[in-house]
Coordinates of C-alpha atoms in Angstrom, one line a residue:
M839 CA 28.8 -11.6 -29.8
F840 CA 25.5 -9.7 -29.6
N841 CA 25.3 -6.5 -31.7
P842 CA 22.9 -4.1 -30.0
G843 CA 22.3 -2.1 -33.2
Q844 CA 19.5 0.5 -32.7
L845 CA 19.2 -0.4 -29.0
L846 CA 22.2 1.9 -28.5
A847 CA 19.9 4.8 -29.2
Y848 CA 17.4 3.5 -26.6
G849 CA 19.9 3.4 -23.7
W850 CA 21.7 0.1 -24.2
N851 CA 24.9 -0.3 -22.2
N852 CA 27.3 -3.1 -21.4
T853 CA 26.1 -3.3 -17.7
L854 CA 22.8 -4.9 -18.7
A855 CA 22.8 -8.6 -17.6
F856 CA 20.9 -10.0 -20.6
D857 CA 23.1 -13.2 -20.5
D858 CA 21.2 -14.3 -17.4
Y859 CA 17.8 -14.0 -19.2
T860 CA 18.3 -14.5 -23.0
T861 CA 17.7 -18.0 -24.1
E862 CA 17.7 -19.7 -27.5
G863 CA 14.9 -18.1 -29.6
S864 CA 14.7 -14.9 -27.5
E865 CA 16.3 -11.5 -28.0
P866 CA 16.8 -8.4 -25.9
G867 CA 14.6 -5.3 -26.2
R868 CA 13.4 -2.2 -24.5
V869 CA 9.7 -1.3 -23.9
I870 CA 9.0 2.1 -25.6
R871 CA 5.2 2.1 -25.1
V872 CA 2.6 0.1 -23.2
D873 CA -1.2 0.0 -23.8
R874 CA -4.0 -2.6 -23.1
G875 CA -1.9 -5.7 -22.5
R876 CA 0.5 -5.1 -25.4
C877 CA 3.6 -3.1 -25.9
D878 CA 6.0 -1.7 -28.5
V879 CA 9.5 -3.0 -28.1
A880 CA 12.7 -1.8 -29.7
T881 CA 15.1 -4.6 -30.6
S882 CA 18.5 -4.4 -32.2
S883 CA 17.0 -4.1 -35.7
D884 CA 13.3 -3.3 -35.4
I885 CA 10.4 -2.0 -33.4
I886 CA 7.9 -4.8 -32.8
R887 CA 4.5 -5.2 -31.3
A888 CA 4.4 -7.8 -28.5
E889 CA 2.0 -9.3 -26.0
N890 CA 2.9 -8.4 -22.3
G891 CA 2.4 -12.0 -21.3
E892 CA 2.4 -12.4 -17.5
H893 CA 4.4 -9.2 -16.9
A894 CA 3.2 -5.9 -15.6
L895 CA 5.3 -3.7 -17.9
C896 CA 6.0 0.0 -18.1
T897 CA 7.9 2.3 -20.5
G898 CA 11.6 2.0 -20.0
D899 CA 11.6 -1.7 -19.0
W900 CA 14.3 -4.0 -20.4
V901 CA 12.9 -7.3 -21.6
T902 CA 13.5 -10.3 -23.7
V903 CA 11.0 -11.2 -26.4
R904 CA 10.2 -14.5 -28.2
T905 CA 8.1 -15.4 -31.2
S906 CA 5.5 -18.0 -30.6
G907 CA 3.7 -18.9 -33.8
D908 CA 2.4 -15.6 -35.3
T909 CA 2.7 -13.8 -31.9
V910 CA 5.6 -12.0 -30.3
V911 CA 5.5 -12.4 -26.5
V912 CA 7.6 -10.8 -23.7
A913 CA 9.5 -13.7 -22.2
D914 CA 11.3 -12.1 -19.3
L915 CA 11.4 -8.8 -17.5
L916 CA 14.9 -7.7 -16.3
P917 CA 15.1 -6.3 -12.7
R918 CA 14.5 -2.5 -12.7
R919 CA 17.5 -0.5 -11.5
S920 CA 15.2 2.5 -10.9
A921 CA 11.5 3.1 -11.0
I922 CA 9.3 6.2 -10.6
V923 CA 6.4 4.9 -8.5
R924 CA 3.4 6.8 -7.1
S925 CA 0.4 5.5 -5.2
A926 CA -2.5 4.3 -7.3
A927 CA -5.0 6.9 -8.3
S928 CA -7.7 4.8 -6.7
G929 CA -6.2 5.5 -3.3
R930 CA -5.4 1.9 -2.7
S931 CA -2.1 0.7 -1.3
D932 CA -0.8 -0.4 -4.8
G933 CA 2.1 1.4 -6.4
H934 CA 1.7 2.7 -10.0
V935 CA 5.0 2.6 -11.9
L936 CA 5.3 5.6 -14.2
A937 CA 8.7 4.8 -15.8
A938 CA 11.6 2.4 -15.3
N939 CA 15.3 2.4 -15.6
V940 CA 15.5 6.2 -15.6
D941 CA 18.8 8.1 -14.9
T942 CA 17.5 11.6 -14.7
V943 CA 14.0 12.9 -13.7
V944 CA 13.3 16.4 -15.1
I945 CA 10.6 18.0 -13.0
A946 CA 8.8 20.7 -15.1
S947 CA 7.2 23.6 -13.3
A948 CA 5.8 26.5 -15.3
L949 CA 6.6 30.2 -14.6
D950 CA 3.6 31.6 -16.3
T951 CA 1.6 31.0 -13.2
D952 CA 2.1 31.0 -9.4
L953 CA 4.8 28.6 -8.2
D954 CA 3.5 25.6 -6.2
L955 CA 6.5 24.9 -4.0
G956 CA 4.7 22.1 -2.2
R957 CA 4.1 20.3 -5.5
I958 CA 7.8 20.7 -6.5
E959 CA 8.8 19.2 -3.1
R960 CA 6.4 16.3 -3.7
L961 CA 7.8 15.5 -7.1
L962 CA 11.3 15.8 -5.8
A963 CA 10.5 13.2 -3.1
L964 CA 9.1 10.9 -5.9
A965 CA 12.2 11.4 -8.0
W966 CA 14.7 10.8 -5.2
E967 CA 12.8 7.6 -4.2
S968 CA 13.0 6.3 -7.8
G969 CA 16.8 6.1 -7.6
A970 CA 17.3 8.6 -10.4
T971 CA 18.8 12.1 -10.1
P972 CA 16.2 15.0 -10.1
V973 CA 16.6 18.2 -12.0
V974 CA 14.0 21.0 -11.8
A975 CA 13.3 22.8 -15.0
L976 CA 11.4 26.1 -14.6
T977 CA 9.7 26.2 -17.9
K978 CA 8.2 29.2 -19.8
A979 CA 10.9 31.4 -18.3
D980 CA 10.1 34.0 -21.0
A981 CA 6.7 34.6 -19.3
A982 CA 8.1 35.0 -15.7
E983 CA 7.4 38.2 -13.9
D984 CA 10.4 37.9 -11.6
L985 CA 12.7 35.2 -12.9
S986 CA 15.4 35.7 -10.3
T987 CA 13.1 35.5 -7.4
A988 CA 11.4 32.4 -8.7
V989 CA 14.7 30.6 -9.2
T990 CA 15.9 31.5 -5.7
A991 CA 12.6 30.3 -4.2
V992 CA 12.7 26.9 -6.0
T993 CA 16.4 26.5 -5.3
A994 CA 15.7 26.9 -1.6
V995 CA 13.3 23.9 -1.6
S996 CA 15.4 21.7 -3.9
P997 CA 18.6 20.9 -1.9
G998 CA 20.9 18.6 -3.9
S999 CA 19.1 19.2 -7.2
A1000 CA 20.0 21.5 -10.0
V1001 CA 17.4 24.2 -10.9
L1002 CA 17.3 25.7 -14.3
A1003 CA 15.1 28.3 -15.9
V1004 CA 14.3 27.3 -19.5
S1005 CA 12.2 28.6 -22.4
A1006 CA 11.4 26.2 -25.2
E1007 CA 10.0 29.1 -27.1
T1008 CA 13.2 31.2 -27.1
G1009 CA 15.7 28.4 -26.6
D1010 CA 17.1 30.0 -23.4
G1011 CA 18.4 27.4 -21.0
V1012 CA 17.8 24.4 -23.3
A1013 CA 21.5 23.9 -24.1
A1014 CA 22.4 24.1 -20.4
L1015 CA 19.7 21.5 -19.6
T1016 CA 20.8 19.3 -22.4
A1017 CA 24.4 19.4 -21.1
M1018 CA 23.2 18.4 -17.6
I1019 CA 21.0 15.4 -18.4
D1020 CA 22.4 11.9 -19.3
G1021 CA 21.1 8.4 -20.0
T1022 CA 17.4 7.9 -19.9
I1023 CA 15.4 11.0 -18.9
A1024 CA 11.9 11.2 -17.7
L1025 CA 9.9 14.4 -17.9
I1026 CA 7.3 14.7 -15.2
G1027 CA 5.0 17.6 -14.0
P1028 CA 1.4 18.8 -14.1
S1029 CA -0.6 19.5 -17.2
G1030 CA 0.3 22.9 -18.7
A1031 CA 3.8 22.8 -17.4
G1032 CA 5.2 22.7 -21.0
K1033 CA 6.6 19.2 -20.8
S1034 CA 5.9 18.3 -24.4
T1035 CA 7.1 21.6 -25.7
L1036 CA 10.3 21.2 -23.7
A1037 CA 10.6 17.6 -24.9
N1038 CA 10.4 18.7 -28.5
A1039 CA 13.2 21.2 -27.9
L1040 CA 15.4 18.5 -26.4
L1041 CA 14.5 16.1 -29.3
G1042 CA 15.2 18.7 -31.9
A1043 CA 12.0 18.1 -33.7
D1044 CA 8.2 18.5 -33.1
L1045 CA 7.6 14.8 -32.4
L1046 CA 5.1 15.3 -29.6
A1047 CA 1.8 17.1 -29.7
T1048 CA 1.5 20.3 -27.8
G1049 CA -1.5 22.5 -26.8
R1050 CA -2.1 25.8 -25.2
V1051 CA -3.2 26.1 -21.6
R1052 CA -6.5 27.6 -20.5
E1053 CA -6.4 31.3 -19.9
G1054 CA -8.4 31.2 -16.7
D1055 CA -6.3 28.6 -14.6
H1056 CA -3.3 27.9 -16.8
K1057 CA -4.2 24.2 -16.8
G1058 CA -3.2 22.0 -19.8
R1059 CA -5.3 19.8 -21.9
H1060 CA -3.3 16.5 -21.6
T1061 CA -1.8 16.6 -25.0
T1062 CA 0.4 13.6 -23.9
S1063 CA -1.9 10.7 -23.3
H1064 CA 0.7 8.0 -22.9
R1065 CA 4.3 7.4 -21.9
E1066 CA 6.7 6.9 -24.8
L1067 CA 10.5 6.4 -25.0
L1068 CA 12.2 8.4 -27.8
P1069 CA 15.9 8.6 -28.7
L1070 CA 17.6 11.9 -28.1
P1071 CA 19.9 13.3 -30.9
Q1072 CA 22.8 13.9 -28.5
G1073 CA 22.5 10.4 -27.0
G1074 CA 20.3 8.9 -24.4
A1075 CA 16.5 8.6 -24.5
L1076 CA 13.6 10.6 -23.3
I1077 CA 10.2 9.6 -21.7
D1078 CA 7.5 12.2 -21.9
T1079 CA 4.7 11.5 -19.4
P1080 CA 1.1 12.7 -19.2
G1081 CA 0.3 15.6 -16.9
L1082 CA 0.1 14.4 -13.2
R1083 CA -3.0 15.8 -11.5
G1084 CA -2.2 14.0 -8.3
V1085 CA 1.0 12.4 -7.1
G1086 CA 0.6 10.2 -4.0
M1087 CA 3.5 9.0 -2.0
W1088 CA 4.1 5.2 -2.1
D1089 CA 6.8 3.7 0.1
A1090 CA 8.8 6.9 -0.3
A1091 CA 10.3 7.5 3.2
D1092 CA 13.9 7.7 1.8
G1093 CA 12.8 10.0 -1.0
I1094 CA 11.1 12.3 1.5
D1095 CA 14.2 12.4 3.7
K1096 CA 16.4 13.3 0.6
A1097 CA 13.9 16.0 -0.4
F1098 CA 14.1 17.5 3.1
P1099 CA 17.7 16.9 4.3
E1100 CA 17.8 19.9 6.6
I1101 CA 14.9 18.5 8.6
D1102 CA 16.7 15.2 9.0
D1103 CA 19.8 17.0 10.2
W1104 CA 17.8 19.0 12.8
A1105 CA 16.0 15.9 13.8
A1106 CA 19.3 14.2 14.8
Q1107 CA 19.5 16.8 17.6
C1108 CA 16.0 16.2 19.1
R1109 CA 15.8 15.0 22.7
F1110 CA 13.7 12.0 21.7
R1111 CA 14.7 9.6 19.0
D1112 CA 11.1 9.0 17.9
C1113 CA 10.3 12.8 18.0
S1114 CA 7.4 13.6 15.6
H1115 CA 8.3 17.3 15.5
E1116 CA 4.8 18.2 16.6
A1117 CA 4.9 19.4 20.2
E1118 CA 7.6 17.4 22.0
P1119 CA 9.9 19.1 24.5
G1120 CA 13.4 19.4 23.2
C1121 CA 12.5 19.2 19.6
A1122 CA 15.3 20.7 17.6
V1123 CA 13.2 21.0 14.4
L1124 CA 10.6 23.1 16.1
A1125 CA 13.4 25.2 17.7
A1126 CA 14.8 25.8 14.2
V1127 CA 11.4 27.0 13.0
E1128 CA 11.1 29.4 16.0
R1129 CA 14.6 30.8 15.3
G1130 CA 13.8 31.3 11.6
D1131 CA 16.4 28.7 10.5
L1132 CA 13.7 26.5 9.0
P1133 CA 10.7 27.9 7.2
E1134 CA 7.5 26.7 8.8
R1135 CA 6.0 26.1 5.4
R1136 CA 8.7 23.6 4.7
L1137 CA 8.0 21.7 7.9
V1138 CA 4.2 21.7 7.1
S1139 CA 5.0 20.2 3.7
Y1140 CA 7.3 17.6 5.2
R1141 CA 4.6 16.5 7.7
K1142 CA 2.0 16.2 5.0
L1143 CA 4.1 13.9 2.9
I1144 CA 5.2 11.8 5.9
R1145 CA 1.6 11.3 7.0
E1146 CA 0.4 10.5 3.5
N1147 CA 3.3 8.0 3.1
G1148 CA 2.4 6.4 6.5
R1149 CA -1.3 6.0 5.5
I1150 CA -0.3 4.2 2.3
A1151 CA 2.1 2.0 4.3
S1152 CA -0.7 1.2 6.8
R1153 CA -3.1 0.3 4.0
A1154 CA -0.4 -2.0 2.5
D1155 CA 0.2 -3.7 5.8
A1156 CA -3.6 -4.2 6.3
R1157 CA -3.9 -5.6 2.8
L1158 CA -1.1 -8.1 3.4
R1159 CA -2.6 -9.1 6.7
A1160 CA -6.0 -9.6 5.0
E1161 CA -4.3 -11.7 2.2
R1162 CA -2.6 -13.9 4.7
E1163 CA -5.8 -14.4 6.6
R1164 CA -7.6 -15.4 3.4
E1165 CA -4.7 -17.8 2.6
W1166 CA -4.9 -19.4 6.1
K1167 CA -8.7 -19.8 5.8
I1168 CA -8.3 -21.5 2.4
I1169 CA -5.6 -23.8 3.9
A1170 CA -7.8 -24.5 7.0
R1171 CA -10.8 -25.3 4.8
G1172 CA -8.7 -27.7 2.8
H1173 CA -7.4 -29.4 6.0
R1174 CA -11.0 -29.8 7.3
R1175 CA -12.2 -31.2 4.0
M1176 CA -9.3 -33.7 4.0
Y1177 CA -10.0 -34.6 7.6
R1178 CA -13.7 -35.4 6.8
T1179 CA -12.8 -37.3 3.6
R1180 CA -10.6 -39.7 5.6
G1181 CA -13.6 -40.5 7.8
H1182 CA -12.5 -38.9 11.1

């Protein structure tokens, strides 16, 4: 019987279907860091450096590894049960996986500057779409001018998610957050949100580099330059991520609906099933805005994410059509060449 050893500290559980992938000469592992075609993999007894092989890997992936000569290679990638995916920074239709097999996404938003509710909603949609459970951590609570008002405002835009005010400097709220998170946790948010400082508080040691934000705009300096999986002392594992300057939606329709459930509820009462909530007669969503039951800012944010997600989907469809056309042209050229070769 396989002894998971140190993999228990990296999120191992008995539900992992390694028996379907492990063959003679290979062993299970979890990717804890990826860079330039290679990755660090935690196995039952060691942390090894491996070649990615043919796999597009990310931190948090479960894999099997095999030694080939003097090289360790990732043999198989297990199906991801959750994945945090954003659109590629290039604006193309590709999805960029930030972390895999995550149970809880902790969204960090700092209270030493003005709250950006639209960004929080965007990150909530990203988290819900991943299949993980989002938690909003309002960091630097000791620097908040009006903590109660900030918590109330963020709670209003985070239906279904817990919202906690925390201060890694004073320790306030850290124990409550620790009790709330479970399994593999990913910390996401913009630079300067205090993610690495909060991560160190959760880890119980200064394992991650931290840096002060600029005084003028409170932006951070990207002290975290890569994603790395680290065991938590209370059990589970933590993935700290670099600051996200931009988070584009990628195939996130379900996540957007979960981030804005009240709009979905109102939409069920619209006169037209395909109502876009722009100017249609009998739109229950617009009526809710007029009555004051739905903040207009919330609807504007929802529309923005829906449009962005639609643009990415359109690009993906266009790319697939172009790829199919190229494939058909290659096949057609092959058929013509074969036809000529046979002397017809």
